[in-house]
Amino acid sequence: MTSVLEWLFGTARFVPHGVCLLWRADLVALHVVSDIVIALSYFAIPGVIWWFVRRRPDLEPAHRRMAVLFALFITACGLTHVAGVVTLWFPYYGLQALLKGLTAVVSLVTACALPFVAPKLLRIPSPRALAAVNDRLQQEVVAHQATLAALETAHADLEHKVAEQVEDIRVLNSRLAAGLLNSPVTLVEQDEDLHYTWLFNPPKGVDAEALVGHVAADIVDEEAAAAVESLRRDALKAGEVREGEIRAQVNGEELWFLVRAQPTRLRDGRAGLVTSSTNITPQKRHQEHLRLITRELNHRSKNLLTIVQSIARQTAAGLDVPAAFLERLGERLGSLAAAHDVLVDGAWRSADLRAVIEGQLKHHMQTFGDRIDLAGEKIELAPEMAHYVGLAVHELGSNAVKHGALATPGGRIEVTWRAEPAGDGGRTLRLDWRESGAPAKPPPTVRGFGRTILEVLTPRAMAGEAQLNFAEAGVSWSLSAPLAA
């Protein structure tokens, strides 16, 4: 330990550095002032570096280590200058040499580390680059502020529009509620399992809130529930509106409903239905009443036809009138009565063409069975058309039995009809009567009333055209007439 101190502070064999300067006051003063100023500056710089590192916690570890090396290097340099001042009066050259050696080591480490840290330091943006980035950021801030202002304006407009739409919906709902309240229409919403999720204006005696989560069977009888659930499931499966009339027992009362099921999406996104059920019980009862009145009128009309037929027979009894006349008159009056029955079934609005033809050929079809073939689509005739088609088919059937295809064992009759598109956008009826296997007979030379019905009265009354042919195989008759829209 003594030898180390002697090496560091031994002065026996050395003279102070001032001796080398011959103790000239100007040189000594210049050395002292310069070294002290340099040392103080070197000691101040590490303090600034330390302050900077403490204020920049975001610096990378490599940058921090480099800052520490620079601080140590500069501090060591400052100590060497302090040692230079001391050795002017005290020859502690060992201590000065040790400080210079430490400074050399720190300098070397710093110099070796600097090439590795320099590329990272180069990536630190320059003030100009930072200023440019700052300018761009300022521009982006201004743009974002403008966008924010536009968004706030759009948000305000949207809130205003939403408020208007909410008010419109509220007014619409209040109008809907006012219109449906105490009306015969009930609205319900159901999920895909047909559980009620919402009901409005239910039938009298039914609690809407209590039925949420229930099914139709909890309101109506089992048969009606099965019918309405079948209709609703069909609407769900097809994705289309389905409607139908349902008779149901509600609170012990028989009611009729017109049910219309519309597929929709529920609030939670699941598939569901909105169904309107209109109580049509009063209309049904009125229709039934009208049906009874119409049937009574039909009964009285047929009685009147019977009276006409009876009067004709009684009048002909005292006159020279052929029996065939009375027979044909009775048959034609019967034809009118048959057409009348079909019109009654259609409430005098229309008559099904197949029903009209079957009504005229009913007795023949019972007698000759499958020798009479009927084929055609469903076509509704206006009431006045039904009477004339009935008369024409009656005449053709009577002629076939007496003179045509039904007068021989192998004869057949084929009656077909269809609706064809017309040039004016409407539809045209095409009715064909064809006989085959009829006995060979020459065409009639006398035009009777039956032929007049087929060739003149029927097509003229229906604003159409008709063609009657007497072929070798049998009679054929074609009718073409416009159908009512």
XYZ file of C-alpha atoms in Angstrom:
485
model
C 0.000 0.000 0.000
C 2.893 2.330 0.861
C 4.568 1.634 -2.450
C 1.339 2.475 -4.363
C 0.994 5.760 -2.517
C 4.653 6.437 -3.063
C 4.205 5.781 -6.779
C 1.163 8.039 -6.975
C 2.321 10.889 -4.742
C 6.069 10.414 -4.453
C 7.947 13.681 -4.960
C 11.506 12.893 -3.767
C 12.970 12.380 -7.190
C 10.793 14.792 -9.237
C 10.423 18.525 -9.440
C 7.132 20.363 -10.024
C 6.096 21.205 -13.577
C 6.453 24.901 -12.719
C 10.205 24.430 -12.549
C 10.111 23.500 -16.236
C 8.352 26.778 -16.844
C 11.065 28.573 -14.731
C 8.191 29.766 -12.599
C 7.360 32.447 -15.077
C 4.210 33.992 -13.773
C 2.624 34.546 -17.178
C 3.122 30.926 -18.310
C 1.998 29.464 -15.011
C -1.098 31.659 -14.932
C -1.996 30.776 -18.516
C -1.639 27.020 -17.806
C -3.648 27.232 -14.595
C -6.521 29.307 -15.990
C -6.764 27.293 -19.189
C -6.747 23.904 -17.425
C -9.272 25.045 -14.823
C -11.653 26.443 -17.501
C -11.301 23.274 -19.596
C -11.854 21.061 -16.536
C -14.956 22.984 -15.453
C -16.345 22.784 -18.998
C -15.636 19.025 -19.114
C -17.364 18.547 -15.774
C -20.411 20.584 -16.931
C -20.914 18.605 -20.142
C -21.575 15.223 -18.391
C -24.096 16.975 -16.170
C -25.990 18.185 -19.229
C -25.773 14.685 -20.746
C -27.099 13.180 -17.518
C -29.962 15.730 -17.434
C -30.797 14.985 -21.080
C -30.866 11.201 -20.536
C -33.126 11.596 -17.484
C -35.572 13.747 -19.484
C -35.688 11.301 -22.420
C -36.928 7.974 -21.045
C -37.832 6.930 -24.603
C -34.152 6.616 -25.647
C -33.017 3.178 -26.727
C -30.627 1.288 -24.373
C -27.779 1.581 -26.901
C -28.186 5.366 -26.950
C -28.154 5.478 -23.131
C -24.974 3.397 -22.950
C -23.282 5.667 -25.490
C -24.275 8.722 -23.453
C -22.750 7.147 -20.315
C -19.490 6.400 -22.180
C -19.286 10.004 -23.440
C -19.919 11.312 -19.920
C -17.178 9.102 -18.479
C -14.781 10.044 -21.307
C -15.348 13.778 -20.869
C -15.134 13.520 -17.047
C -11.815 11.670 -17.354
C -10.522 14.355 -19.692
C -11.495 16.975 -17.144
C -9.602 15.120 -14.388
C -6.426 15.048 -16.513
C -6.574 18.860 -16.770
C -7.048 19.140 -12.992
C -4.017 16.907 -12.569
C -2.105 19.270 -14.909
C -2.815 22.192 -12.562
C -1.771 20.170 -9.486
C 1.549 19.068 -10.995
C 2.565 22.698 -11.505
C 3.328 22.849 -7.767
C 3.258 19.190 -6.689
C 5.055 16.535 -8.711
C 2.287 13.872 -8.454
C 3.164 12.501 -11.853
C 2.084 8.945 -10.968
C -1.460 10.139 -10.239
C -1.455 12.178 -13.457
C -0.276 9.142 -15.430
C -3.000 6.961 -13.869
C -5.701 9.491 -14.768
C -4.407 9.675 -18.354
C -4.402 5.868 -18.541
C -8.034 5.701 -17.370
C -8.886 8.418 -19.874
C -7.184 6.421 -22.619
C -9.167 3.276 -21.734
C -12.495 5.134 -21.666
C -11.598 6.923 -24.925
C -10.744 3.633 -26.594
C -13.992 1.961 -25.466
C -15.981 4.966 -26.613
C -14.204 5.041 -29.975
C -14.834 1.307 -30.486
C -18.519 1.559 -29.543
C -19.226 4.608 -31.636
C -19.172 2.831 -35.087
C -21.863 0.452 -33.875
C -24.073 3.185 -32.450
C -23.516 5.734 -35.237
C -25.946 4.026 -37.763
C -28.676 4.122 -35.137
C -27.906 7.743 -34.421
C -28.150 8.497 -38.144
C -31.723 7.176 -38.110
C -32.700 9.880 -35.656
C -34.596 12.448 -37.769
C -32.903 15.740 -38.359
C -34.602 18.971 -37.208
C -35.570 19.708 -40.823
C -37.059 16.246 -41.217
C -38.846 16.609 -37.898
C -40.139 20.003 -39.025
C -41.422 18.476 -42.261
C -43.069 15.661 -40.371
C -44.514 18.182 -37.965
C -45.891 20.204 -40.885
C -47.517 17.088 -42.324
C -48.930 16.237 -38.936
C -50.288 19.760 -38.641
C -51.906 19.380 -42.070
C -53.363 16.021 -41.034
C -54.626 17.576 -37.813
C -56.307 20.331 -39.805
C -57.768 17.747 -42.196
C -58.941 15.608 -39.276
C -60.470 18.640 -37.640
C -62.302 19.442 -40.886
C -63.408 15.815 -41.131
C -64.518 15.896 -37.493
C -66.479 19.065 -38.150
C -68.101 17.451 -41.204
C -68.873 14.343 -39.162
C -70.393 16.443 -36.409
C -72.523 18.245 -38.993
C -73.528 14.907 -40.564
C -74.226 13.527 -37.092
C -76.433 16.498 -36.301
C -78.252 16.090 -39.643
C -78.609 12.363 -39.027
C -79.963 12.954 -35.531
C -82.433 15.420 -36.997
C -83.513 12.950 -39.675
C -83.731 10.128 -37.144
C -85.840 12.334 -34.908
C -88.106 13.122 -37.868
C -88.377 9.437 -38.785
C -89.086 8.492 -35.175
C -91.810 11.095 -35.087
C -93.178 9.853 -38.424
C -93.176 6.289 -37.078
C -94.882 7.446 -33.901
C -97.560 9.259 -35.895
C -97.926 6.265 -38.230
C -98.227 3.898 -35.279
C -100.802 6.124 -33.639
C -102.788 6.273 -36.884
C -102.469 2.503 -37.312
C -103.579 1.950 -33.735
C -106.498 4.356 -34.162
C -107.493 2.655 -37.414
C -107.243 -0.892 -36.081
C -108.641 -0.288 -32.616
C -112.105 -1.813 -32.355
C -111.785 -2.997 -35.973
C -112.147 -6.652 -37.017
C -108.415 -6.870 -37.872
C -105.907 -8.506 -35.501
C -102.162 -8.237 -36.120
C -99.722 -10.772 -34.657
C -96.005 -11.458 -34.934
C -94.614 -14.969 -34.511
C -91.189 -16.565 -34.512
C -90.208 -19.543 -36.672
C -91.682 -21.898 -34.054
C -94.993 -19.993 -34.359
C -94.850 -18.622 -30.815
C -96.449 -15.200 -30.496
C -93.971 -12.365 -29.925
C -96.465 -9.509 -30.333
C -100.233 -9.104 -30.689
C -102.371 -6.068 -31.421
C -106.130 -5.673 -31.278
C -106.920 -9.331 -30.429
C -110.515 -10.648 -30.481
C -112.760 -9.678 -27.603
C -111.922 -11.573 -24.436
C -108.308 -12.372 -25.453
C -105.432 -10.841 -23.430
C -102.614 -9.872 -25.832
C -99.859 -9.638 -23.199
C -100.752 -12.995 -21.669
C -100.447 -14.763 -25.039
C -96.847 -13.707 -25.800
C -94.830 -16.921 -25.973
C -97.918 -19.067 -26.664
C -99.254 -20.621 -29.904
C -102.545 -20.563 -31.823
C -103.872 -23.637 -30.012
C -104.012 -21.512 -26.837
C -106.607 -19.224 -28.483
C -108.689 -21.279 -30.927
C -109.870 -24.876 -31.173
C -107.557 -27.691 -32.255
C -108.880 -27.998 -35.822
C -108.595 -24.266 -36.496
C -105.132 -24.139 -34.883
C -103.922 -26.940 -37.160
C -105.304 -25.153 -40.238
C -103.799 -21.752 -39.415
C -100.427 -23.240 -38.395
C -100.301 -25.189 -41.671
C -100.922 -21.965 -43.597
C -98.260 -20.110 -41.626
C -95.645 -22.849 -41.992
C -96.328 -22.934 -45.722
C -95.681 -19.165 -45.857
C -92.430 -19.588 -43.900
C -91.242 -22.423 -46.131
C -92.130 -20.699 -49.408
C -91.018 -17.240 -48.278
C -94.216 -15.845 -49.817
C -97.552 -14.514 -48.639
C -100.172 -17.139 -47.928
C -103.814 -16.488 -47.098
C -106.931 -18.457 -46.434
C -110.261 -18.485 -44.613
C -110.293 -20.220 -41.226
C -113.306 -21.150 -39.122
C -112.477 -21.151 -35.408
C -114.013 -21.443 -31.981
C -112.946 -18.451 -29.851
C -114.247 -18.301 -26.273
C -117.062 -20.641 -27.232
C -118.173 -18.573 -30.259
C -117.808 -19.728 -33.880
C -115.998 -17.072 -35.909
C -114.595 -16.832 -39.434
C -111.231 -15.193 -40.130
C -109.416 -14.212 -43.318
C -105.803 -15.024 -42.380
C -102.911 -13.483 -44.344
C -99.375 -14.586 -43.336
C -96.381 -12.516 -44.498
C -92.797 -13.828 -43.916
C -90.502 -11.285 -42.236
C -87.411 -10.898 -40.071
C -87.790 -10.380 -36.345
C -85.898 -7.724 -34.411
C -83.180 -10.228 -33.465
C -82.716 -11.308 -37.103
C -84.559 -14.625 -36.860
C -87.148 -15.674 -39.438
C -90.723 -14.959 -38.456
C -94.206 -14.010 -39.607
C -96.522 -11.046 -39.445
C -100.109 -12.260 -39.754
C -103.287 -10.254 -40.148
C -106.506 -11.985 -39.121
C -109.668 -10.219 -40.245
C -112.912 -11.240 -38.590
C -115.226 -11.890 -41.561
C -117.971 -13.558 -39.538
C -120.586 -10.870 -40.405
C -119.753 -11.194 -44.124
C -119.960 -14.982 -43.925
C -123.339 -14.797 -42.236
C -124.510 -12.289 -44.814
C -123.253 -14.536 -47.625
C -125.066 -17.488 -46.121
C -128.227 -15.417 -45.898
C -127.846 -14.346 -49.541
C -127.207 -17.966 -50.515
C -130.461 -19.023 -48.866
C -132.340 -16.207 -50.599
C -130.739 -17.068 -53.959
C -131.600 -20.743 -53.589
C -135.157 -19.795 -52.727
C -135.323 -17.568 -55.815
C -133.799 -20.362 -57.887
C -136.401 -22.775 -56.525
C -139.182 -20.366 -57.420
C -137.665 -19.726 -60.871
C -137.571 -23.463 -61.550
C -141.151 -23.690 -60.330
C -141.994 -20.921 -62.797
C -140.286 -22.876 -65.600
C -142.317 -25.917 -64.568
C -145.492 -23.826 -64.676
C -144.525 -22.561 -68.160
C -143.930 -26.122 -69.267
C -147.269 -27.203 -67.757
C -149.112 -24.319 -69.416
C -147.487 -25.250 -72.736
C -148.631 -28.878 -72.354
C -152.164 -27.881 -71.357
C -152.385 -25.395 -74.231
C -151.063 -27.967 -76.704
C -153.613 -30.539 -75.466
C -156.404 -28.824 -77.346
C -154.384 -28.055 -80.410
C -152.720 -30.054 -83.125
C -149.164 -29.685 -81.673
C -146.590 -32.465 -82.252
C -145.489 -34.335 -79.132
C -141.855 -33.822 -80.201
C -142.318 -30.073 -79.776
C -143.405 -30.443 -76.168
C -140.563 -32.860 -75.503
C -137.923 -30.524 -76.976
C -139.416 -27.519 -75.176
C -139.264 -29.376 -71.880
C -135.665 -30.383 -72.517
C -134.641 -26.826 -73.338
C -136.382 -25.454 -70.294
C -134.536 -28.105 -68.281
C -131.271 -26.934 -69.856
C -131.961 -23.389 -68.686
C -132.735 -24.696 -65.210
C -129.452 -26.662 -65.092
C -127.446 -23.578 -66.103
C -129.411 -21.662 -63.496
C -128.260 -24.100 -60.796
C -124.604 -23.563 -61.700
C -125.035 -19.777 -61.554
C -126.645 -20.059 -58.144
C -123.618 -22.001 -56.894
C -121.433 -19.124 -58.149
C -123.664 -16.529 -56.432
C -124.607 -15.230 -59.906
C -121.149 -13.706 -60.281
C -119.780 -16.397 -62.594
C -120.182 -20.043 -63.528
C -117.507 -22.706 -63.854
C -117.416 -23.924 -67.477
C -116.869 -27.562 -66.482
C -119.833 -27.398 -64.108
C -122.008 -25.931 -66.877
C -121.053 -28.715 -69.322
C -121.407 -31.462 -66.711
C -124.814 -30.079 -65.722
C -126.080 -30.409 -69.320
C -124.538 -33.856 -69.901
C -125.142 -35.321 -66.439
C -127.796 -37.827 -67.521
C -125.825 -38.813 -70.626
C -122.624 -39.300 -68.605
C -124.482 -41.507 -66.143
C -125.809 -43.591 -69.063
C -122.762 -43.748 -71.340
C -119.940 -43.379 -68.785
C -116.431 -42.962 -70.167
C -117.661 -42.627 -73.743
C -117.937 -38.917 -72.972
C -114.548 -37.334 -72.249
C -114.268 -33.805 -70.781
C -110.888 -32.022 -70.563
C -109.995 -28.387 -69.932
C -108.671 -25.814 -67.514
C -110.734 -23.933 -64.972
C -112.558 -21.096 -66.717
C -115.197 -18.831 -65.185
C -118.023 -17.685 -67.489
C -120.155 -14.596 -67.128
C -123.801 -15.428 -66.248
C -125.173 -14.591 -69.707
C -122.472 -16.719 -71.374
C -123.273 -19.674 -69.119
C -126.908 -19.810 -70.332
C -125.953 -19.881 -74.016
C -123.112 -22.390 -73.569
C -125.555 -24.565 -71.624
C -128.168 -24.413 -74.415
C -125.533 -25.234 -77.074
C -124.125 -28.225 -75.153
C -127.671 -29.456 -74.481
C -128.492 -29.358 -78.192
C -125.272 -31.190 -79.071
C -125.874 -33.846 -76.402
C -129.494 -34.446 -77.448
C -128.442 -34.752 -81.095
C -125.612 -37.186 -80.191
C -128.047 -39.466 -78.357
C -130.621 -39.464 -81.138
C -128.531 -39.268 -84.303
C -124.824 -39.028 -83.435
C -122.008 -40.837 -81.642
C -124.095 -41.996 -78.682
C -126.642 -43.629 -81.009
C -124.145 -46.464 -81.756
C -122.256 -48.704 -79.301
C -118.756 -47.596 -80.321
C -119.313 -43.854 -80.619
C -117.446 -41.370 -78.439
C -117.612 -37.677 -77.621
C -114.632 -35.496 -76.723
C -115.257 -32.035 -75.280
C -112.198 -29.793 -74.722
C -111.779 -26.154 -73.812
C -108.976 -23.741 -73.102
C -108.246 -20.040 -72.732
C -105.940 -18.562 -75.365
C -104.229 -15.148 -75.236
C -105.940 -12.522 -77.393
C -104.277 -9.749 -79.351
C -105.729 -7.006 -77.129
C -104.150 -8.484 -74.014
C -107.294 -10.337 -72.977
C -108.237 -14.027 -73.292
C -110.317 -15.990 -75.773
C -112.380 -19.080 -74.982
C -111.853 -22.013 -77.342
C -114.515 -24.740 -76.905
C -114.499 -27.855 -79.138
C -117.064 -30.683 -79.417
C -115.919 -33.675 -81.470
C -117.798 -36.918 -82.095
C -116.298 -40.125 -83.462
C -117.831 -43.472 -84.450
C -121.192 -41.903 -85.324
C -123.468 -43.634 -87.874
C -122.986 -42.462 -91.423
C -125.746 -40.022 -92.307
C -126.049 -37.246 -94.857
C -125.942 -33.664 -93.508
C -129.407 -32.274 -92.656
C -131.006 -30.149 -95.341
C -133.364 -28.284 -93.027
C -132.062 -25.716 -90.483
C -133.859 -26.349 -87.210
C -133.927 -24.256 -84.077
C -131.153 -26.360 -82.510
C -128.833 -25.572 -85.392
C -129.760 -21.912 -85.083
C -128.736 -22.024 -81.419
C -125.358 -23.491 -82.359
C -124.525 -21.396 -85.414
C -126.223 -18.069 -84.724
C -127.643 -17.396 -81.277
C -124.779 -18.660 -79.119
C -121.839 -17.047 -81.009
C -123.769 -13.805 -81.513
C -124.717 -13.529 -77.826
C -121.093 -14.177 -76.834
C -119.613 -11.786 -79.469
C -117.713 -14.723 -80.973
C -117.663 -17.185 -83.829
C -118.879 -20.778 -84.156
C -118.464 -23.468 -86.782
C -120.647 -26.594 -87.103
C -119.448 -29.473 -89.301
C -121.189 -32.714 -90.248
C -118.254 -34.997 -90.958
C -118.502 -38.700 -91.815
C -117.105 -39.683 -88.358
C -119.570 -37.430 -86.546
C -120.538 -33.863 -85.704
C -117.933 -31.323 -84.626
C -118.615 -27.849 -83.268
C -116.100 -25.135 -82.366
C -116.774 -21.931 -80.460
C -114.378 -18.991 -80.109
C -115.447 -16.061 -77.893
C -113.762 -13.386 -75.756
C -113.685 -13.983 -72.005
C -114.523 -11.283 -69.518
C -111.493 -9.739 -67.810
